[in-house]
PDB file of N, CA and C in Angstrom:
ATOM      1  N   MET A   1      -4.027   7.916   9.122  1.00 49.00           N
ATOM      2  CA  MET A   1      -3.154   8.582  10.082  1.00 49.00           C
ATOM      3  C   MET A   1      -2.866  10.030   9.650  1.00 49.00           C
ATOM      4  N   SER A   2      -3.206  10.364   8.425  1.00 56.00           N
ATOM      5  CA  SER A   2      -2.909  11.695   7.913  1.00 56.00           C
ATOM      6  C   SER A   2      -3.836  12.733   8.536  1.00 56.00           C
ATOM      7  N   GLY A   3      -3.272  13.882   8.884  1.00 59.00           N
ATOM      8  CA  GLY A   3      -4.093  14.952   9.429  1.00 59.00           C
ATOM      9  C   GLY A   3      -3.935  15.102  10.929  1.00 59.00           C
ATOM     10  N   ILE A   4      -3.803  13.993  11.645  1.00 59.00           N
ATOM     11  CA  ILE A   4      -3.709  14.056  13.106  1.00 59.00           C
ATOM     12  C   ILE A   4      -2.236  14.051  13.514  1.00 59.00           C
ATOM     13  N   GLY A   5      -1.653  15.226  13.694  1.00 61.00           N
ATOM     14  CA  GLY A   5      -0.268  15.313  14.132  1.00 61.00           C
ATOM     15  C   GLY A   5       0.723  15.098  13.005  1.00 61.00           C
ATOM     16  N   GLY A   6       0.260  14.641  11.855  1.00 64.00           N
ATOM     17  CA  GLY A   6       1.142  14.433  10.720  1.00 64.00           C
ATOM     18  C   GLY A   6       2.134  13.308  10.958  1.00 64.00           C
ATOM     19  N   GLY A   7       3.353  13.464  10.435  1.00 67.00           N
ATOM     20  CA  GLY A   7       4.372  12.417  10.538  1.00 67.00           C
ATOM     21  C   GLY A   7       4.837  12.203  11.970  1.00 67.00           C
ATOM     22  N   LEU A   8       4.819  13.277  12.783  1.00 66.00           N
ATOM     23  CA  LEU A   8       5.292  13.167  14.166  1.00 66.00           C
ATOM     24  C   LEU A   8       4.429  12.188  14.949  1.00 66.00           C
ATOM     25  N   PHE A   9       3.114  12.298  14.785  1.00 66.00           N
ATOM     26  CA  PHE A   9       2.189  11.413  15.501  1.00 66.00           C
ATOM     27  C   PHE A   9       2.402   9.965  15.076  1.00 66.00           C
ATOM     28  N   THR A  10       2.586   9.756  13.771  1.00 75.00           N
ATOM     29  CA  THR A  10       2.777   8.401  13.254  1.00 75.00           C
ATOM     30  C   THR A  10       4.075   7.801  13.777  1.00 75.00           C
ATOM     31  N   SER A  11       5.151   8.580  13.746  1.00 80.00           N
ATOM     32  CA  SER A  11       6.453   8.089  14.211  1.00 80.00           C
ATOM     33  C   SER A  11       6.396   7.750  15.696  1.00 80.00           C
ATOM     34  N   THR A  12       5.783   8.630  16.478  1.00 84.00           N
ATOM     35  CA  THR A  12       5.674   8.392  17.915  1.00 84.00           C
ATOM     36  C   THR A  12       4.828   7.160  18.191  1.00 84.00           C
ATOM     37  N   GLY A  13       3.758   6.995  17.430  1.00 83.00           N
ATOM     38  CA  GLY A  13       2.881   5.834  17.604  1.00 83.00           C
ATOM     39  C   GLY A  13       3.605   4.537  17.310  1.00 83.00           C
ATOM     40  N   VAL A  14       4.395   4.534  16.236  1.00 86.00           N
ATOM     41  CA  VAL A  14       5.143   3.330  15.861  1.00 86.00           C
ATOM     42  C   VAL A  14       6.156   2.976  16.939  1.00 86.00           C
ATOM     43  N   ILE A  15       6.897   3.974  17.425  1.00 90.00           N
ATOM     44  CA  ILE A  15       7.898   3.738  18.474  1.00 90.00           C
ATOM     45  C   ILE A  15       7.221   3.230  19.742  1.00 90.00           C
ATOM     46  N   LEU A  16       6.078   3.800  20.083  1.00 90.00           N
ATOM     47  CA  LEU A  16       5.355   3.392  21.288  1.00 90.00           C
ATOM     48  C   LEU A  16       4.887   1.951  21.179  1.00 90.00           C
ATOM     49  N   VAL A  17       4.345   1.580  20.028  1.00 89.00           N
ATOM     50  CA  VAL A  17       3.880   0.205  19.813  1.00 89.00           C
ATOM     51  C   VAL A  17       5.039  -0.778  19.884  1.00 89.00           C
ATOM     52  N   LEU A  18       6.159  -0.448  19.254  1.00 91.00           N
ATOM     53  CA  LEU A  18       7.334  -1.326  19.274  1.00 91.00           C
ATOM     54  C   LEU A  18       7.841  -1.494  20.700  1.00 91.00           C
ATOM     55  N   PHE A  19       7.842  -0.411  21.483  1.00 93.00           N
ATOM     56  CA  PHE A  19       8.296  -0.472  22.871  1.00 93.00           C
ATOM     57  C   PHE A  19       7.387  -1.368  23.700  1.00 93.00           C
ATOM     58  N   ILE A  20       6.082  -1.237  23.515  1.00 92.00           N
ATOM     59  CA  ILE A  20       5.123  -2.062  24.253  1.00 92.00           C
ATOM     60  C   ILE A  20       5.292  -3.532  23.887  1.00 92.00           C
ATOM     61  N   LEU A  21       5.457  -3.816  22.601  1.00 89.00           N
ATOM     62  CA  LEU A  21       5.663  -5.198  22.157  1.00 89.00           C
ATOM     63  C   LEU A  21       6.936  -5.763  22.760  1.00 89.00           C
ATOM     64  N   LEU A  22       7.991  -4.957  22.835  1.00 91.00           N
ATOM     65  CA  LEU A  22       9.260  -5.404  23.407  1.00 91.00           C
ATOM     66  C   LEU A  22       9.084  -5.766  24.875  1.00 91.00           C
ATOM     67  N   VAL A  23       8.348  -4.948  25.611  1.00 89.00           N
ATOM     68  CA  VAL A  23       8.105  -5.216  27.031  1.00 89.00           C
ATOM     69  C   VAL A  23       7.297  -6.500  27.202  1.00 89.00           C
ATOM     70  N   ILE A  24       6.271  -6.680  26.382  1.00 86.00           N
ATOM     71  CA  ILE A  24       5.424  -7.879  26.473  1.00 86.00           C
ATOM     72  C   ILE A  24       6.235  -9.131  26.174  1.00 86.00           C
ATOM     73  N   VAL A  25       7.047  -9.082  25.123  1.00 85.00           N
ATOM     74  CA  VAL A  25       7.867 -10.238  24.749  1.00 85.00           C
ATOM     75  C   VAL A  25       8.892 -10.542  25.835  1.00 85.00           C
ATOM     76  N   SER A  26       9.504  -9.502  26.408  1.00 87.00           N
ATOM     77  CA  SER A  26      10.526  -9.706  27.438  1.00 87.00           C
ATOM     78  C   SER A  26       9.916 -10.324  28.692  1.00 87.00           C
ATOM     79  N   ARG A  27       8.625 -10.062  28.915  1.00 84.00           N
ATOM     80  CA  ARG A  27       7.947 -10.630  30.088  1.00 84.00           C
ATOM     81  C   ARG A  27       7.304 -11.976  29.780  1.00 84.00           C
ATOM     82  N   GLY A  28       7.399 -12.414  28.530  1.00 78.00           N
ATOM     83  CA  GLY A  28       6.805 -13.691  28.145  1.00 78.00           C
ATOM     84  C   GLY A  28       5.293 -13.608  28.071  1.00 78.00           C
ATOM     85  N   GLY A  29       4.780 -12.454  27.682  1.00 66.00           N
ATOM     86  CA  GLY A  29       3.333 -12.251  27.639  1.00 66.00           C
ATOM     87  C   GLY A  29       2.645 -13.099  26.581  1.00 66.00           C
ATOM     88  N   PHE A  30       3.396 -13.488  25.537  1.00 63.00           N
ATOM     89  CA  PHE A  30       2.801 -14.282  24.465  1.00 63.00           C
ATOM     90  C   PHE A  30       2.935 -15.771  24.728  1.00 63.00           C
ATOM     91  N   GLY A  31       3.615 -16.122  25.807  1.00 60.00           N
ATOM     92  CA  GLY A  31       3.735 -17.531  26.169  1.00 60.00           C
ATOM     93  C   GLY A  31       4.842 -18.257  25.423  1.00 60.00           C
ATOM     94  N   TYR A  32       5.756 -17.484  24.807  1.00 55.00           N
ATOM     95  CA  TYR A  32       6.862 -18.131  24.092  1.00 55.00           C
ATOM     96  C   TYR A  32       8.008 -18.421  25.048  1.00 55.00           C
TER      97      TYR A  32
END
């Protein structure tokens, strides 16, 4: 992850992934 956007890109990517996972879980996408 180093080099491409630095820490900002990594932080944004992590937040984006967590948000997507939250939406999937809230919709029952994993079948739980």
